[in-house]
Coordinates of C-alpha atoms and ligand atoms in Angstrom, one line a residue:
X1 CA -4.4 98.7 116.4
X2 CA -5.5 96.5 113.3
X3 CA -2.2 95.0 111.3
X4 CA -3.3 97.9 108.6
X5 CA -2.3 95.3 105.5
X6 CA -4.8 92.5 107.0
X7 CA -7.1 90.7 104.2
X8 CA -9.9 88.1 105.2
X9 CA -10.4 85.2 103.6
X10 CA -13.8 83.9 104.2
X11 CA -15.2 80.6 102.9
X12 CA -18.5 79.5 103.3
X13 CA -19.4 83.4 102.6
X14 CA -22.8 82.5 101.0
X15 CA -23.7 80.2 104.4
X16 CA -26.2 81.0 106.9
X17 CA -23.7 82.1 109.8
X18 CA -22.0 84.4 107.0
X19 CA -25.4 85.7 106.4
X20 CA -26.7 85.7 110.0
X21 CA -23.7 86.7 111.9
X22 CA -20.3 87.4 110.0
X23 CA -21.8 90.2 107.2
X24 CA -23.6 91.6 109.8
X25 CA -20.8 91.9 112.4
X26 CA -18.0 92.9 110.0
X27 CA -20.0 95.6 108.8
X28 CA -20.9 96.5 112.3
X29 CA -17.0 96.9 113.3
X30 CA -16.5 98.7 109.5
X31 CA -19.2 101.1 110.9
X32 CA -17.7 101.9 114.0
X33 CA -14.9 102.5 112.6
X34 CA -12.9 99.5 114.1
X35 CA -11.8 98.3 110.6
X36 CA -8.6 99.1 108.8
X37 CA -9.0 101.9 105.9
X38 CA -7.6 98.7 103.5
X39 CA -9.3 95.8 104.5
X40 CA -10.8 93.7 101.6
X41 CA -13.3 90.7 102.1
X42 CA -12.4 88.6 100.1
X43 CA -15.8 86.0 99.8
X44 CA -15.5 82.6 98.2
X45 CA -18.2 80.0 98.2
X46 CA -19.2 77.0 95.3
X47 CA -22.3 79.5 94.0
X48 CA -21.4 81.2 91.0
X49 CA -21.7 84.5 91.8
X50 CA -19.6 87.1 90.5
X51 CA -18.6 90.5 92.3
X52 CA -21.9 92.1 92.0
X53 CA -23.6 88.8 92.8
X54 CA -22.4 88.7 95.9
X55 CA -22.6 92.4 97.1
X56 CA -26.4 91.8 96.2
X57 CA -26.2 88.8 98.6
X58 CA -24.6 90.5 101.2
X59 CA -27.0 93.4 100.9
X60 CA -30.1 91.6 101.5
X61 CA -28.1 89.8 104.3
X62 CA -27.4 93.0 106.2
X63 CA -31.1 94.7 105.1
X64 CA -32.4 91.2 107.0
X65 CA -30.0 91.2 110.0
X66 CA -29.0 95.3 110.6
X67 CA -31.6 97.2 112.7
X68 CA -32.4 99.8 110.4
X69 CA -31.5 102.7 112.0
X70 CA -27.6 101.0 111.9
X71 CA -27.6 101.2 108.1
X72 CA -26.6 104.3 107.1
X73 CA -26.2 104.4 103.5
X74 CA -22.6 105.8 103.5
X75 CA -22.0 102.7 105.9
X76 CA -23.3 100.3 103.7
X77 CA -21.4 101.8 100.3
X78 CA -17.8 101.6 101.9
X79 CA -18.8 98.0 103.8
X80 CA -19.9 97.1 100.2
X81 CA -16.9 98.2 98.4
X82 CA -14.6 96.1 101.0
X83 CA -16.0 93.2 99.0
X84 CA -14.9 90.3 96.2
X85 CA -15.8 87.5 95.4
X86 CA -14.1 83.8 94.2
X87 CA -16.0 81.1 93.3
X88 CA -14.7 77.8 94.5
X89 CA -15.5 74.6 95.1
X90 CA -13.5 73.4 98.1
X91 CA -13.8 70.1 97.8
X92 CA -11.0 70.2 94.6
X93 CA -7.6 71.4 94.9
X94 CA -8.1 73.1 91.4
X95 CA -9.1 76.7 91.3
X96 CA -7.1 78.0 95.0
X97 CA -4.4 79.8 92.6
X98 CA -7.1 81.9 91.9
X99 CA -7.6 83.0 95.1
X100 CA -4.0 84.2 95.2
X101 CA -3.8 87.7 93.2
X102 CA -7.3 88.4 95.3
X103 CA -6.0 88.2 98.9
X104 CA -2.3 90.0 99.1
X105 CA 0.1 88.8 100.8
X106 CA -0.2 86.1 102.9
X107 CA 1.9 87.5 105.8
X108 CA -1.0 89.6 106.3
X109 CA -4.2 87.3 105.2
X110 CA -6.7 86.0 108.1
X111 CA -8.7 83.3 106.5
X112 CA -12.4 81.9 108.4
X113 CA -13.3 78.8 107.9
X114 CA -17.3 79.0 107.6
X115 CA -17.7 75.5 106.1
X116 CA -18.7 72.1 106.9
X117 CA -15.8 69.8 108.6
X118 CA -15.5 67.8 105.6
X119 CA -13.9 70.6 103.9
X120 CA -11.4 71.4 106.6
X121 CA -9.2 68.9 105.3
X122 CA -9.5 69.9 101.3
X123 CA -9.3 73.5 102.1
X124 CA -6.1 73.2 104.2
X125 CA -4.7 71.2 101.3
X126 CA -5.9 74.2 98.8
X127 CA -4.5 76.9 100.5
X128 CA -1.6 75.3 101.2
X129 CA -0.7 74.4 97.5
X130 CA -1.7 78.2 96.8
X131 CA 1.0 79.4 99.0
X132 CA -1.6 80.8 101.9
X133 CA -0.4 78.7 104.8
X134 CA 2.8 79.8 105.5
X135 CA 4.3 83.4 106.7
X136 CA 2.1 85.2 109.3
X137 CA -1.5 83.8 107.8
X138 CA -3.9 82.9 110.7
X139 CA -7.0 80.5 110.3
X140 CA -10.1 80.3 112.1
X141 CA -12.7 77.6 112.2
X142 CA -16.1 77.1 113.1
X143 CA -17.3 74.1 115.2
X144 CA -17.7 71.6 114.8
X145 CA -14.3 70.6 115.2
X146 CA -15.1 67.0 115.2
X147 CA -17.4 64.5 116.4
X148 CA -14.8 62.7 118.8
X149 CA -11.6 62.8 119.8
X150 CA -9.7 60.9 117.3
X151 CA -11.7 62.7 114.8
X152 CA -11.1 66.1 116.2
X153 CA -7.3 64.9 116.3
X154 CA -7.1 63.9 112.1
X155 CA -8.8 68.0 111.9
X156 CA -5.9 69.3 114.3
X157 CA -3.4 66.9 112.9
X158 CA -4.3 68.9 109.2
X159 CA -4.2 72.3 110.5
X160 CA -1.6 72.2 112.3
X161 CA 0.4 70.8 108.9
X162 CA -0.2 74.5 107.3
X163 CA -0.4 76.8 110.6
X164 CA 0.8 76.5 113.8
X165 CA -1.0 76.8 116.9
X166 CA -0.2 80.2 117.8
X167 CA -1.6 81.3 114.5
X168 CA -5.0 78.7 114.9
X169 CA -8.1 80.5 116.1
X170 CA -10.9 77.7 117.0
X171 CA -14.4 79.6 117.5
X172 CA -16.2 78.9 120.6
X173 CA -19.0 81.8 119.6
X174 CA -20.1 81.7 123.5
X175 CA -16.8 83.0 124.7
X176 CA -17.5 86.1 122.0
X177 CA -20.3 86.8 124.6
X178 CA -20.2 90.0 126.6
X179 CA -21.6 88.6 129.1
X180 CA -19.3 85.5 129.2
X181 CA -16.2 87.6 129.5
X182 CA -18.3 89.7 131.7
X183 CA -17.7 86.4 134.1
X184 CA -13.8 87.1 134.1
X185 CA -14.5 90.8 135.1
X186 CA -16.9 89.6 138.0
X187 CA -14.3 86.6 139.4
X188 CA -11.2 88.7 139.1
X189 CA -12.1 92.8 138.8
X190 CA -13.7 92.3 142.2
X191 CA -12.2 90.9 145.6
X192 CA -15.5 90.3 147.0
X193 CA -15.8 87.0 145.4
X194 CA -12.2 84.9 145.3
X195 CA -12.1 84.3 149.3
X196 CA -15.7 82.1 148.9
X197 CA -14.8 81.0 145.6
X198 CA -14.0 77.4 146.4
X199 CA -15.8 74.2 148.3
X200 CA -15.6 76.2 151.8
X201 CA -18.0 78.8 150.0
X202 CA -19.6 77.3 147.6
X203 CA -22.5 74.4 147.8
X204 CA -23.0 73.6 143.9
X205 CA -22.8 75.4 140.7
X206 CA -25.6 75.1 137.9
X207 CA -25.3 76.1 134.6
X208 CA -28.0 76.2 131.8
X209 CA -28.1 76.6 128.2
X210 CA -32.2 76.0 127.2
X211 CA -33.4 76.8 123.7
X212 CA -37.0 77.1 122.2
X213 CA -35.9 76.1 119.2
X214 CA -36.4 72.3 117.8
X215 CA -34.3 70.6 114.7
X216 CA -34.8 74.1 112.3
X217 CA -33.5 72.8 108.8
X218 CA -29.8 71.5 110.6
X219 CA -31.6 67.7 110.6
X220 CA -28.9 66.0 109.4
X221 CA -25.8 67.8 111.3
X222 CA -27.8 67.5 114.7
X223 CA -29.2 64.2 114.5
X224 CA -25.3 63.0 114.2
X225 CA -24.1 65.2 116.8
X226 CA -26.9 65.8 119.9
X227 CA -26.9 67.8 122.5
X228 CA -23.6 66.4 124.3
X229 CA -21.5 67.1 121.2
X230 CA -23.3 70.1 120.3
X231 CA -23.6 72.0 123.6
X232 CA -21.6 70.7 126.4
X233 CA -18.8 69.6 124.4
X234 CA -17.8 73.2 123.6
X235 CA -19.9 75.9 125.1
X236 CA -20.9 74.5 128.6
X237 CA -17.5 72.9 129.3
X238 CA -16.2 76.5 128.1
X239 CA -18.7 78.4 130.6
X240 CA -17.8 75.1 133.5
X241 CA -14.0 75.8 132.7
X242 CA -14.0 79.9 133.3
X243 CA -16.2 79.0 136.5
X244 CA -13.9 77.2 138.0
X245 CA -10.3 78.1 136.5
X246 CA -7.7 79.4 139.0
X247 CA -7.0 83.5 138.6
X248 CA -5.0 83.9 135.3
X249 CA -2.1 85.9 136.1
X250 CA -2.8 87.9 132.8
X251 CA -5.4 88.4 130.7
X252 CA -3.7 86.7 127.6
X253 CA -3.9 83.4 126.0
X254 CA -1.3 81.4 127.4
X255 CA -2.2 82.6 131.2
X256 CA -6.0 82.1 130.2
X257 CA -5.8 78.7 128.7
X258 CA -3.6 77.2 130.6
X259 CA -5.9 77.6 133.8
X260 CA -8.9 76.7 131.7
X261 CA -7.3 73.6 130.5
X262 CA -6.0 72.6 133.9
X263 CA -9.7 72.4 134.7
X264 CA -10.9 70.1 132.0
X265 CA -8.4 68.1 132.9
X266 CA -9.4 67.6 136.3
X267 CA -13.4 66.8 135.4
X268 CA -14.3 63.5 136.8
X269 CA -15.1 60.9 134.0
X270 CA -18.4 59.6 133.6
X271 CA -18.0 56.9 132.2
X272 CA -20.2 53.8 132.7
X273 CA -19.6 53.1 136.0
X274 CA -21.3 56.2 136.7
X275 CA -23.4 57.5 133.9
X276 CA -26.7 56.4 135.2
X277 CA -25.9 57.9 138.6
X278 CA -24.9 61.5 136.6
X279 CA -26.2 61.7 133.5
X280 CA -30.0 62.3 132.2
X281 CA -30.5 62.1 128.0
X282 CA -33.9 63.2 127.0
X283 CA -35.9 63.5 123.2
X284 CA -38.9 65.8 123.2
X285 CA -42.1 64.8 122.1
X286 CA -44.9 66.8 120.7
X287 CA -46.1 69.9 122.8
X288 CA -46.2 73.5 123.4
X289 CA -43.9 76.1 123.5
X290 CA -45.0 79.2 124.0
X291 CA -48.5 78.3 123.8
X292 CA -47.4 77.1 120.2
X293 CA -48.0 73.4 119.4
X294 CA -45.2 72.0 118.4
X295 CA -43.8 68.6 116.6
X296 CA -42.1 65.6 118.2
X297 CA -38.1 65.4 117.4
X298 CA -38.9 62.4 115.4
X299 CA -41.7 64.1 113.1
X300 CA -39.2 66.8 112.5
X301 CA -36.6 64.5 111.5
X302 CA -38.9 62.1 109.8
X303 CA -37.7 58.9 111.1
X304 CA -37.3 57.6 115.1
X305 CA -34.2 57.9 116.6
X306 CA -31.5 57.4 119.6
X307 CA -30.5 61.0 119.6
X308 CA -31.1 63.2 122.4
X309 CA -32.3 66.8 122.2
X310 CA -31.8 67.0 126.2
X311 CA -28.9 66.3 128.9
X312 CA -28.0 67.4 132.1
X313 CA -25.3 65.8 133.7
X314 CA -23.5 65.9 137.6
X315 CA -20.0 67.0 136.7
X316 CA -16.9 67.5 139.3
X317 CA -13.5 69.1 139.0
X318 CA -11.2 66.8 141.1
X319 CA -9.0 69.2 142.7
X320 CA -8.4 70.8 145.9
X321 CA -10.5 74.0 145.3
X322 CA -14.0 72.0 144.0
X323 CA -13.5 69.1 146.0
X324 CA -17.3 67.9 146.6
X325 CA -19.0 70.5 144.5
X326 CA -21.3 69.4 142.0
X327 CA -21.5 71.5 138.7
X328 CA -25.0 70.1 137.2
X329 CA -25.1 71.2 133.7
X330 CA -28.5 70.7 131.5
X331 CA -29.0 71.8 127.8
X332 CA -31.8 71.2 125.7
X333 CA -34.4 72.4 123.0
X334 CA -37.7 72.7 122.9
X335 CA -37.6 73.6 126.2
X336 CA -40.2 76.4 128.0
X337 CA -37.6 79.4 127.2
X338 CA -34.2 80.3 125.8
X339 CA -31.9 81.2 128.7
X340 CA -28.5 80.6 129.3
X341 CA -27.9 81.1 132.9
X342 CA -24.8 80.3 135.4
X343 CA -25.8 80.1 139.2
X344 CA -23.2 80.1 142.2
X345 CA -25.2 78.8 145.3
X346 CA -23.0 79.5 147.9
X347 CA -23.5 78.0 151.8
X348 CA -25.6 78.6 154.0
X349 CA -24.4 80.9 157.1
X350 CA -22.9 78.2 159.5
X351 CA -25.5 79.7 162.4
X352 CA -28.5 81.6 162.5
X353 CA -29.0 83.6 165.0
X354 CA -32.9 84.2 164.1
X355 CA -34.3 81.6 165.6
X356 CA -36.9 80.2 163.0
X357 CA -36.4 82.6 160.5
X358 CA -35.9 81.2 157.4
X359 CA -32.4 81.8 156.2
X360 CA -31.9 81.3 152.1
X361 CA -28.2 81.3 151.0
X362 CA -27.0 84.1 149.2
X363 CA -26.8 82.8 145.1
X364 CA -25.1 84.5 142.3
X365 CA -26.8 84.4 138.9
X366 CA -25.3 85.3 136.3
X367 CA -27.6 85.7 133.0
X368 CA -25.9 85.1 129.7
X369 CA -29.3 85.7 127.6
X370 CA -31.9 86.8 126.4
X371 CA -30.8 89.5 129.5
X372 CA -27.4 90.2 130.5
X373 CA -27.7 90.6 134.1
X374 CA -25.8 89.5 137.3
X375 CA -28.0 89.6 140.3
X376 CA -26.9 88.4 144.0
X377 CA -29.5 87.3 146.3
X378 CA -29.3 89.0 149.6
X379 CA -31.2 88.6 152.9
X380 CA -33.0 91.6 154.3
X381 CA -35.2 92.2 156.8
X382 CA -38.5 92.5 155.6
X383 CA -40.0 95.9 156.5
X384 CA -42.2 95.7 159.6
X385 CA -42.5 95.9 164.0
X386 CA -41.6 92.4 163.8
X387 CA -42.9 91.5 167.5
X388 CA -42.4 87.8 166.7
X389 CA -38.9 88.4 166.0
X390 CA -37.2 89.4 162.6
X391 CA -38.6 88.5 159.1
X392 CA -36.1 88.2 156.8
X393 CA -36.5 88.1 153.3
X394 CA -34.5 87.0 149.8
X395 CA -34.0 89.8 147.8
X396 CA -32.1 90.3 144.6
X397 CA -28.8 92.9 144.1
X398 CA -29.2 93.4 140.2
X399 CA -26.7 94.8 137.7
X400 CA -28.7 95.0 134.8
X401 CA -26.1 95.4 132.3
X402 CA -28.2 97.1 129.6
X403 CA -28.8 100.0 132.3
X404 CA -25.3 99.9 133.8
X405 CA -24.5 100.3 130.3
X406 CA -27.3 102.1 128.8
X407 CA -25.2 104.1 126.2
X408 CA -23.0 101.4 124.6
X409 CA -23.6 99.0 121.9
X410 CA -24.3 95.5 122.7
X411 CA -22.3 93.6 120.2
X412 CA -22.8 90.1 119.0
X413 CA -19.8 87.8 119.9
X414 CA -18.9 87.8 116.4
X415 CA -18.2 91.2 116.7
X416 CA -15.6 90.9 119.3
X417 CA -13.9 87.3 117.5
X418 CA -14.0 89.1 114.1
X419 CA -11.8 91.6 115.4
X420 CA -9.9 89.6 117.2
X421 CA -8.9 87.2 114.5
X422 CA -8.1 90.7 112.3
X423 CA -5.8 91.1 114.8
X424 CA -4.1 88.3 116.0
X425 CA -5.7 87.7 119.4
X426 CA -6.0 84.6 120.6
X427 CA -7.4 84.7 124.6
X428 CA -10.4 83.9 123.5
X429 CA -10.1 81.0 121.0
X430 CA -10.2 77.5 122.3
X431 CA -6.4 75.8 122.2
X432 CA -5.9 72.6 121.0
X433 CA -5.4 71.0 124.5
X434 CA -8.6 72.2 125.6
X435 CA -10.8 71.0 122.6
X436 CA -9.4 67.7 123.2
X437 CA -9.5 67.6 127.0
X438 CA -13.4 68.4 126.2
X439 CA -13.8 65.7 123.7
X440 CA -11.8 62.8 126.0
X441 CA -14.3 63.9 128.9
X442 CA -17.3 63.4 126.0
X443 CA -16.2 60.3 125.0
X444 CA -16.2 58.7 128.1
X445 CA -19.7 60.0 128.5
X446 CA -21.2 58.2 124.9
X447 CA -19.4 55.0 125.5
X448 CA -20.8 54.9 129.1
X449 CA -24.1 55.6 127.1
X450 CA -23.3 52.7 124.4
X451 CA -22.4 50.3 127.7
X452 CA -25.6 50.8 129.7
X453 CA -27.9 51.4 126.7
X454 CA -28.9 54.5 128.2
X455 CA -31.5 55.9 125.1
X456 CA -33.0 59.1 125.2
X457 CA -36.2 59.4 127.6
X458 CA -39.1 61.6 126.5
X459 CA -40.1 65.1 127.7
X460 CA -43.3 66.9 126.3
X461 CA -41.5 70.1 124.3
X462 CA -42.1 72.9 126.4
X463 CA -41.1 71.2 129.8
X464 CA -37.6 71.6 131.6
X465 CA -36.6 67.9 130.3
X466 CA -38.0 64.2 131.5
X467 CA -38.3 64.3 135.2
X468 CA -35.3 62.0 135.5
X469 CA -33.0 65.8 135.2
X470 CA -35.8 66.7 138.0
X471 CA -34.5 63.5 140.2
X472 CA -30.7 64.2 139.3
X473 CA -30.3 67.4 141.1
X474 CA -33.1 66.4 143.8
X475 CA -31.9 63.4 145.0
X476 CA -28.8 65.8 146.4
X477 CA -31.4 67.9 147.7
X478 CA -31.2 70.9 145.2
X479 CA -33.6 72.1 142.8
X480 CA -32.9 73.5 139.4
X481 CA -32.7 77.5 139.1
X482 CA -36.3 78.0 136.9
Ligands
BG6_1 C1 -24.6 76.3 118.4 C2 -25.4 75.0 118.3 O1 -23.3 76.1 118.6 O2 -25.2 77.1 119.4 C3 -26.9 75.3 118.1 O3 -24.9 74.3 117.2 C4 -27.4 76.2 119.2 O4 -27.6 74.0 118.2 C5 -26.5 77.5 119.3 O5 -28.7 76.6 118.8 C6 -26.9 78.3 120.4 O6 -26.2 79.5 120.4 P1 -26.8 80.9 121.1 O7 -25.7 81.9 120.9 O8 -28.1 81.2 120.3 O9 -27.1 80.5 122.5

């Protein structure tokens, strides 16, 4: 149950993920009930708004991103009256104090950090001086939590001055995904899979985050990041890293994150002895998605640049269990559809006793979005007098989670990290260790990069990458799930 005293703190409150995601979710868990009778909201942003500006803002944020049917009025009243708001600017230590008689105690105040990283620093300072570090307070931040590892170290460094780790909630939004914790429940709610779980069972291990989208209005943030730091530095090493952890002895966040970190630990560097042999960086160009024409990168941004939209990269966890199993990860935008998939290819049976019949390992693919769906491929015997000898045939064993689960709720993750952070869970938060173990394995990656002069090679928007992502998996022999 809820600490019953809890207050959240949220800054940023009049950004686009508070309007997008964290009104809507709060008052998603308020409607269910999940919230505590006493929980205040406590908003604070540089606009000038006062108490009713802001509930005005937060109504048209929830009339844009509720379903209608979800907004019962009585719902929206009490949601609404959970609010204040305290203009702020950040950026100056003057003007935190008044943040003080608004929040309660501090023993009891969970404070989200919605902001841009330049503010981490100031804000930390702020509440600090106001007396909201110490006691039981917890912080959460949004990504990006850096742009490299000594960078991500002087953000750590200043959190860790006001709050200690235990009490430090770092957002990976993916691991907020039902269907990403769906992955623990598959891996270690079922026997079935453990005993093949390793290089005797397993041939490689794909995973795929593709998006649709191009640059949207984020021009400046993502042409200083790319894909590498904003995707695979967090997410995909996150999804790579639950893959392949050992079995946690308990679902909590030491036994979690110490197996996850043991893993990120143990990827391979690609560095530049390698990076040509294992990495692909891409740009797209103009095209079509969706049968929509669509802008290069550069004409979105405006200017030409070294930045890649696209990467897929040959990772390997160097320990006994993966020894020899490639993990290709590729993320991009503008590509032909938004998916975010993980496939197990396990090995083929070690003899067939169909004579020519065509034998297709069994794969496991596990579908993070738009559909939440685990399907196993099977081989059956296709239906027939089969004179010639058996036909055999691939076909799929589906759990389609919106039917196994027809009468629940699908939540967005920040439903589920919301909540947590009210309550003072941490298994799924990223740990310190792990954000940095991601970041040295990153690193390695750009300065191999910077060495060879890899730049970015053009794909058409709308296509799965440049054909050198094609050539990276092939040249193994193994084609990318599509
Ligand atoms: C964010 C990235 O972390 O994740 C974005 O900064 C990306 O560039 C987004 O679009 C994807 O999240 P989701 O949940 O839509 O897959």
């Amino acid at each position: 149950m809820a600490d019953p005293c809890t207050h959240l703190l949220l800054f940023g409150a009049t950004g686009d993920l508070a309007k997008r995601m964290l009104l809507p979710s709060l008052f998603g868990l308020d409607a269910d009930g999940l919230l505590p009778d006493c929980l205040r909201i406590v908003a604070t942003a540089r606009s000038g708004h006062d108490r009713a500006g802001y509930v005005a803002f937060a109504t048209a944020a929830l009339e844009e991103f509720v379903e209608v049917e979800r907004r019962n009025p009585a719902d929206m009243a009490r949601f609404l009256a959970r609010l204040d708001y305290v203009p702020l600017d950040a950026s100056t230590p003057e003007g935190f104090s008044k943040l003080t008689p608004a929040v309660g105690d501090p023993a009891h105040l969970a404070i989200f950090l919605s902001t841009a990283p330049s503010l981490f620093g100031p804000t930390i300072a702020g509440l600090s001086s106001a007396g909201l570090a110490g006691a039981g307070a917890r912080l959460a931040l949004e990504k990006p939590l850096g742009s490299d590892l000594a960078s991500s170290r002087a953000i750590n460094d200043a959190v860790a001055a006001a709050y200690p780790e235990d009490r430090t909630f770092r957002i990976d939004h993916y691991l907020g995904k039902e269907t990403v914790q769906n992955l623990l429940a598959l891996r270690f709610g079922n026997a079935l899979f453990e005993p093949l779980w390793n290089a005797r069972g397993i041939d490689h291990v794909q995973i795929t985050i593709a998006e649709t989208v191009g640059l949207e209005s984020r021009g400046d943030y993502y042409e200083g990041m790319g894909a590498l730091r904003d995707m695979v530095q967090n997410h995909m090493l996150q999804l790579l890293a639950l893959v392949a952890m050992e079995p946690p002895a308990r679902f909590d966040p030491t036994s979690v994150r110490d197996e996850k970190v043991k893993v990120l630990r143990s990827l391979r560097p690609i560095d530049r002895s390698n990076v040509e042999a294992c990495s692909v960086r891409g740009q797209y160009v103009a095209g079509a998605v969706a049968g929509q024409p669509v802008k290069a990168y550069a004409d979105e941004l405006g200017r030409t640049s070294g930045t890649e939209t696209f990467v897929a990269l040959k990772a390997h966890v160097d320990n006994w269990r993966w020894q020899g199993v490639p993990f290709y990860l590729r993320t991009g935008k503008r590509l032909p559809a938004r998916l975010s998939e993980i496939i197990v290819q396990f090995k083929p049976v070690p003899h067939s006793m169909f004579g020519n019949a065509e034998l297709e390992a069994n794969k496991l693919i596990i579908s993070l979005q738009p559909d939440e769906n685990v399907g196993l491929t099977m081989m059956a015997k296709a239906p027939g007098l089969d004179r010639q000898g058996l036909k055999l045939r691939s076909v799929p064993l589906d759990i389609g989670m919106d039917n196994a689960f027809a009468d629940v709720r699908r939540r967005i993750a920040y439903e589920r990290l919301l909540l947590d952070l009210i309550e003072g869970k941490q298994t799924l938060f990223v740990r310190r260790d792990e954000v940095e173990a991601q970041w040295t394995w990153i690193d390695a990656i750009r300065a191999g990069w910077a060495a060879a002069g890899t730049a970015p090679k053009p794909y058409a928007s709308g296509n799965w990458g440049p054909p050198a992502a094609i050539a990276l998996t092939e040249r193994d022999g193994v084609s990318w799930h599509d």
